[in-house]
Amino acid sequence: MYKQLQQRGMPSPPVNVSTLRQMKEDGVPIACLTAYDASFAQLVDLAGVDLVLVGDSLGMVIQGHETTVPVTVGDVVYHTRMVARGIRRPFLVSDLPFMSYASPEQALDNAVRLMQEGGAMMVKLEGGQNQVDVVSCLARHDIPVCAHVGLKPQSVHKIGGFKVQGREPAAVRQMVEDAKALEGAGADVLLLECVPNEVGEMISEAIQLPIIGIGAGPSVDGQVLVLYDMLGITLGRTPRFVRNFMEDADSTLDALQAYVLAVRNRDYPSSEHCFS
Ligand code: KIV
């Protein structure tokens, strides 16, 4: 009956929340990438990625929007379903899109959709202390939560663009308090986007949760990148934290494996991908 019990002795059993906590404890960096379809999901799994995120970045890289704001729960369910069919080992996280978690009840309904209709194992939402009620409601219902702080792309119109967060002492203090509040509310993982290295260090010291960074420096517990950015598919200027792993690769799988290795060895991110 419990398939996970049979998988326990396997060389690479499926990743779950305990695996992520153990990796943090053992100092093994967690490699995470986004994926939006079954073919890329299979490759990402084969490359050894631990956590796959069906991010609302799909609004930009798949749908061609300028922001993630137009993405709907139906869109994320659709892409999560495809990714779920492509992966075996990685933990599958899906984004709750803009305004799909404005109340605990709405968050619960939409998280259930992502899990039951899509196959997600964890949901991600953007916010800090303002989302404590939502996170604790999901946690009370045993729904694993990844809380996303730092640059919150769903707030792009409010913050005035995609820019580095946590440059001022008050903003840093707020971010540290946010991280502690989210941990206290029952979040399982924190995603930290686009902050100076020093802020990554401070938040790492303030909480026990595994922290996955994107442009948050080397001191966090894992790294995530948008798949299309790290494969060099995204045209034009990409954020400073992006490294194009296709540049030195012979194939897509080769590039994905190079990414996993670079994260594990802490070769990525290097100083050129960090904010000071
Ligand atoms: O939507 C997404 O892909 C994300 C990444 C930027 C981490 O949240």
Short mmCIF file of C-alpha atoms and ligand atoms in Angstrom, two decimals:
data_model
loop_
_atom_site.label_atom_id
_atom_site.label_comp_id
_atom_site.label_asym_id
_atom_site.label_seq_id
_atom_site.Cartn_x
_atom_site.Cartn_y
_atom_site.Cartn_z
CA MET A 1 0.00 0.00 0.00
CA TYR A 2 2.59 2.62 0.99
CA LYS A 3 4.68 2.90 -2.16
CA GLN A 4 7.11 5.22 -0.34
CA LEU A 5 8.01 2.39 2.05
CA GLN A 6 9.05 0.19 -0.86
CA GLN A 7 11.08 3.05 -2.32
CA ARG A 8 13.01 3.70 0.90
CA GLY A 9 15.97 1.44 0.16
CA MET A 10 16.29 2.60 -3.46
CA PRO A 11 19.48 4.42 -4.47
CA SER A 12 17.52 7.64 -5.12
CA PRO A 13 14.15 7.55 -3.38
CA PRO A 14 11.67 10.37 -4.11
CA VAL A 15 12.43 13.67 -2.39
CA ASN A 16 10.04 14.87 0.30
CA VAL A 17 10.04 17.54 3.00
CA SER A 18 12.13 15.35 5.32
CA THR A 19 14.73 14.90 2.55
CA LEU A 20 15.00 18.68 2.20
CA ARG A 21 15.44 19.15 5.95
CA GLN A 22 18.06 16.37 6.03
CA MET A 23 19.95 17.91 3.10
CA LYS A 24 20.09 21.20 4.99
CA GLU A 25 21.29 19.43 8.14
CA ASP A 26 23.96 17.53 6.18
CA GLY A 27 25.06 20.68 4.33
CA VAL A 28 24.13 19.24 0.92
CA PRO A 29 22.95 22.10 -1.33
CA ILE A 30 19.48 21.58 -2.81
CA ALA A 31 19.24 21.92 -6.60
CA CYS A 32 15.96 23.30 -7.85
CA LEU A 33 14.71 24.32 -11.31
CA THR A 34 11.43 25.39 -12.80
CA ALA A 35 9.69 23.21 -15.40
CA TYR A 36 6.42 23.60 -17.24
CA ASP A 37 6.00 20.46 -19.37
CA ALA A 38 6.59 16.71 -19.29
CA SER A 39 9.61 16.57 -21.64
CA PHE A 40 11.68 19.12 -19.76
CA ALA A 41 10.47 17.63 -16.47
CA GLN A 42 11.91 14.24 -17.50
CA LEU A 43 15.27 15.80 -18.35
CA VAL A 44 15.37 17.81 -15.14
CA ASP A 45 14.66 14.64 -13.15
CA LEU A 46 17.32 12.69 -15.07
CA ALA A 47 19.85 15.45 -14.33
CA GLY A 48 19.36 14.96 -10.57
CA VAL A 49 17.37 18.07 -9.66
CA ASP A 50 15.82 17.69 -6.19
CA LEU A 51 12.92 20.09 -6.38
CA VAL A 52 10.91 21.10 -9.45
CA LEU A 53 8.89 24.30 -9.35
CA VAL A 54 5.96 24.96 -11.64
CA GLY A 55 6.43 28.68 -11.19
CA ASP A 56 4.07 31.40 -12.28
CA SER A 57 7.10 32.54 -14.30
CA LEU A 58 5.26 30.41 -16.88
CA GLY A 59 3.26 33.57 -17.55
CA MET A 60 6.43 35.20 -18.86
CA VAL A 61 8.46 32.38 -20.42
CA ILE A 62 5.59 30.28 -21.81
CA GLN A 63 2.69 32.68 -22.28
CA GLY A 64 4.70 35.76 -23.27
CA HIS A 65 3.32 38.16 -20.67
CA GLU A 66 5.51 40.91 -19.22
CA THR A 67 4.73 39.89 -15.63
CA THR A 68 3.34 36.91 -13.69
CA VAL A 69 0.15 38.80 -12.79
CA PRO A 70 -2.12 37.37 -15.55
CA VAL A 71 -1.43 33.72 -14.59
CA THR A 72 -4.49 31.83 -13.27
CA VAL A 73 -4.89 28.81 -11.00
CA GLY A 74 -6.15 26.90 -14.06
CA ASP A 75 -2.88 27.67 -15.90
CA VAL A 76 -0.77 26.38 -13.01
CA VAL A 77 -2.93 23.27 -12.62
CA TYR A 78 -2.54 22.54 -16.35
CA HIS A 79 1.26 22.84 -16.31
CA THR A 80 1.61 21.03 -12.98
CA ARG A 81 -0.27 18.05 -14.41
CA MET A 82 2.17 17.83 -17.32
CA VAL A 83 5.24 18.16 -15.10
CA ALA A 84 3.89 15.57 -12.65
CA ARG A 85 3.76 13.05 -15.50
CA GLY A 86 7.44 13.65 -16.28
CA ILE A 87 9.06 13.29 -12.87
CA ARG A 88 9.69 10.46 -10.43
CA ARG A 89 12.30 11.58 -7.89
CA PRO A 90 12.02 15.38 -7.46
CA PHE A 91 9.65 17.08 -5.05
CA LEU A 92 6.98 18.98 -6.99
CA VAL A 93 6.10 22.52 -5.92
CA SER A 94 3.53 24.73 -7.64
CA ASP A 95 2.89 28.44 -7.38
CA LEU A 96 -0.33 29.89 -6.08
CA PRO A 97 -0.72 32.69 -8.62
CA PHE A 98 -1.59 36.37 -8.05
CA MET A 99 -4.71 36.90 -5.91
CA SER A 100 -5.41 33.19 -5.54
CA TYR A 101 -4.66 33.29 -1.78
CA ALA A 102 -6.20 36.57 -0.65
CA SER A 103 -7.91 34.78 2.26
CA PRO A 104 -7.15 31.50 4.09
CA GLU A 105 -10.31 29.94 2.60
CA GLN A 106 -9.39 30.92 -0.95
CA ALA A 107 -5.81 29.70 -0.43
CA LEU A 108 -7.07 26.37 0.86
CA ASP A 109 -9.42 25.87 -2.11
CA ASN A 110 -6.70 26.70 -4.62
CA ALA A 111 -3.97 24.70 -2.88
CA VAL A 112 -6.31 21.70 -2.96
CA ARG A 113 -6.78 22.24 -6.72
CA LEU A 114 -3.00 22.35 -7.30
CA MET A 115 -2.55 19.15 -5.30
CA GLN A 116 -5.60 17.13 -6.37
CA GLU A 117 -5.96 18.25 -10.00
CA GLY A 118 -2.29 18.99 -10.70
CA GLY A 119 -0.35 16.59 -8.49
CA ALA A 120 1.65 19.25 -6.60
CA MET A 121 3.23 18.18 -3.32
CA MET A 122 3.80 21.68 -1.95
CA VAL A 123 2.43 25.13 -2.79
CA LYS A 124 4.42 28.36 -2.95
CA LEU A 125 3.07 31.77 -2.14
CA GLU A 126 4.58 35.25 -1.97
CA GLY A 127 4.43 37.34 1.16
CA GLY A 128 5.64 37.90 4.70
CA GLN A 129 3.87 38.66 7.97
CA ASN A 130 0.76 39.60 5.94
CA GLN A 131 0.43 35.94 4.91
CA VAL A 132 0.78 34.36 8.35
CA ASP A 133 -2.95 33.52 8.57
CA VAL A 134 -2.88 31.91 5.13
CA VAL A 135 0.28 29.89 5.85
CA SER A 136 -0.97 28.68 9.21
CA CYS A 137 -4.32 27.66 7.70
CA LEU A 138 -2.55 25.61 5.00
CA ALA A 139 -0.13 24.15 7.56
CA ARG A 140 -3.04 23.19 9.87
CA HIS A 141 -4.43 21.22 6.95
CA ASP A 142 -1.05 19.51 6.37
CA ILE A 143 -0.43 21.28 3.09
CA PRO A 144 3.31 21.83 2.69
CA VAL A 145 4.14 25.49 2.06
CA CYS A 146 7.07 27.30 0.50
CA ALA A 147 6.97 30.99 1.41
CA HIS A 148 8.57 33.39 -1.08
CA VAL A 149 10.18 36.59 0.26
CA GLY A 150 12.62 39.20 -1.05
CA LEU A 151 11.63 40.21 -4.57
CA LYS A 152 8.00 39.20 -4.94
CA PRO A 153 7.24 39.32 -8.68
CA GLN A 154 3.45 39.32 -8.11
CA SER A 155 3.92 42.73 -6.42
CA VAL A 156 5.84 44.19 -9.36
CA HIS A 157 3.35 47.00 -9.97
CA LYS A 158 3.40 48.00 -6.30
CA ILE A 159 7.20 47.91 -5.86
CA GLY A 160 7.90 49.60 -9.19
CA GLY A 161 9.80 46.96 -11.13
CA PHE A 162 11.86 43.80 -10.77
CA LYS A 163 14.67 45.07 -8.56
CA VAL A 164 16.96 44.00 -5.74
CA GLN A 165 15.22 44.08 -2.36
CA GLY A 166 16.68 44.61 1.11
CA ARG A 167 19.04 47.46 0.38
CA GLU A 168 17.85 49.59 3.32
CA PRO A 169 18.27 48.53 6.99
CA ALA A 170 14.51 48.86 7.68
CA ALA A 171 13.67 46.61 4.74
CA VAL A 172 16.22 44.04 5.92
CA ARG A 173 14.77 44.05 9.44
CA GLN A 174 11.30 43.60 7.98
CA MET A 175 12.47 40.68 5.81
CA VAL A 176 14.08 38.92 8.79
CA GLU A 177 10.88 39.39 10.81
CA ASP A 178 8.84 38.11 7.85
CA ALA A 179 10.99 34.99 7.59
CA LYS A 180 10.64 34.27 11.32
CA ALA A 181 6.88 34.82 11.21
CA LEU A 182 6.47 32.49 8.22
CA GLU A 183 8.52 29.80 9.94
CA GLY A 184 6.41 30.24 13.08
CA ALA A 185 3.23 29.94 11.00
CA GLY A 186 4.32 26.53 9.71
CA ALA A 187 6.04 27.13 6.38
CA ASP A 188 8.33 24.24 5.38
CA VAL A 189 10.68 25.99 2.95
CA LEU A 190 11.60 29.62 2.31
CA LEU A 191 12.39 30.94 -1.15
CA LEU A 192 14.49 34.10 -1.11
CA GLU A 193 14.73 36.15 -4.30
CA CYS A 194 17.06 38.92 -5.37
CA VAL A 195 18.70 40.24 -2.20
CA PRO A 196 22.30 41.15 -1.31
CA ASN A 197 24.44 38.24 -0.03
CA GLU A 198 24.45 39.76 3.43
CA VAL A 199 20.65 39.55 3.66
CA GLY A 200 20.81 35.88 2.61
CA GLU A 201 23.28 35.30 5.45
CA MET A 202 21.15 37.14 8.02
CA ILE A 203 17.99 35.22 7.13
CA SER A 204 19.91 31.92 7.15
CA GLU A 205 21.03 32.69 10.69
CA ALA A 206 17.54 33.75 11.80
CA ILE A 207 15.56 30.64 10.81
CA GLN A 208 15.93 26.85 10.66
CA LEU A 209 13.95 26.21 7.46
CA PRO A 210 15.71 25.13 4.26
CA ILE A 211 16.19 28.31 2.20
CA ILE A 212 16.26 28.15 -1.59
CA GLY A 213 17.80 31.24 -3.13
CA ILE A 214 17.55 32.91 -6.52
CA GLY A 215 19.94 35.82 -6.57
CA ALA A 216 20.33 35.50 -2.79
CA GLY A 217 23.99 34.54 -2.66
CA PRO A 218 25.88 31.39 -1.66
CA SER A 219 24.98 31.15 2.05
CA VAL A 220 21.48 29.70 1.54
CA ASP A 221 20.67 25.96 1.42
CA GLY A 222 19.86 25.60 -2.25
CA GLN A 223 19.48 27.40 -5.55
CA VAL A 224 16.70 27.77 -8.09
CA LEU A 225 16.71 29.22 -11.59
CA VAL A 226 14.08 29.61 -14.27
CA LEU A 227 14.78 26.77 -16.72
CA TYR A 228 14.57 28.93 -19.84
CA ASP A 229 17.04 31.44 -18.38
CA MET A 230 19.71 28.87 -17.44
CA LEU A 231 19.37 27.13 -20.82
CA GLY A 232 19.89 30.42 -22.65
CA ILE A 233 16.43 30.27 -24.27
CA THR A 234 15.40 33.63 -22.82
CA LEU A 235 16.39 36.35 -25.28
CA GLY A 236 17.75 39.76 -24.29
CA ARG A 237 19.06 40.83 -20.93
CA THR A 238 18.70 38.36 -18.07
CA PRO A 239 19.10 39.14 -14.35
CA ARG A 240 22.63 39.23 -12.92
CA PHE A 241 22.08 35.97 -11.01
CA VAL A 242 21.45 33.94 -14.17
CA ARG A 243 24.20 31.72 -15.53
CA ASN A 244 23.73 30.25 -18.99
CA PHE A 245 24.70 26.58 -18.52
CA MET A 246 24.16 25.84 -22.22
CA GLU A 247 27.24 27.88 -23.15
CA ASP A 248 29.67 25.06 -22.32
CA ALA A 249 27.30 22.13 -22.83
CA ASP A 250 26.88 19.63 -25.67
CA SER A 251 23.21 18.95 -24.94
CA THR A 252 20.32 20.11 -22.78
CA LEU A 253 20.86 17.19 -20.39
CA ASP A 254 24.55 18.07 -20.18
CA ALA A 255 23.66 21.67 -19.21
CA LEU A 256 21.16 20.52 -16.59
CA GLN A 257 23.70 18.10 -15.07
CA ALA A 258 26.31 20.88 -15.02
CA TYR A 259 23.85 23.05 -13.11
CA VAL A 260 23.17 20.35 -10.50
CA LEU A 261 26.90 19.76 -10.06
CA ALA A 262 27.64 23.48 -9.79
CA VAL A 263 24.98 23.88 -7.09
CA ARG A 264 26.18 20.79 -5.16
CA ASN A 265 29.82 21.94 -5.30
CA ARG A 266 28.83 25.53 -4.46
CA ASP A 267 30.47 26.69 -7.72
CA TYR A 268 27.19 28.44 -8.51
CA PRO A 269 26.45 31.17 -7.63
CA SER A 270 29.83 32.84 -7.90
CA SER A 271 30.44 36.51 -7.12
CA GLU A 272 29.43 37.63 -10.61
CA HIS A 273 25.91 36.26 -9.94
CA CYS A 274 25.52 37.94 -6.55
CA PHE A 275 24.38 41.31 -5.23
CA SER A 276 26.39 43.23 -2.65
O1 KIV B 1 7.74 31.64 -10.67
C1 KIV B 1 8.92 31.27 -10.54
O2 KIV B 1 9.50 30.62 -11.42
C2 KIV B 1 9.62 31.62 -9.34
C3 KIV B 1 11.11 31.63 -9.44
C4 KIV B 1 11.55 32.99 -9.77
C5 KIV B 1 11.73 31.12 -8.25
O3 KIV B 1 9.04 31.94 -8.36
#
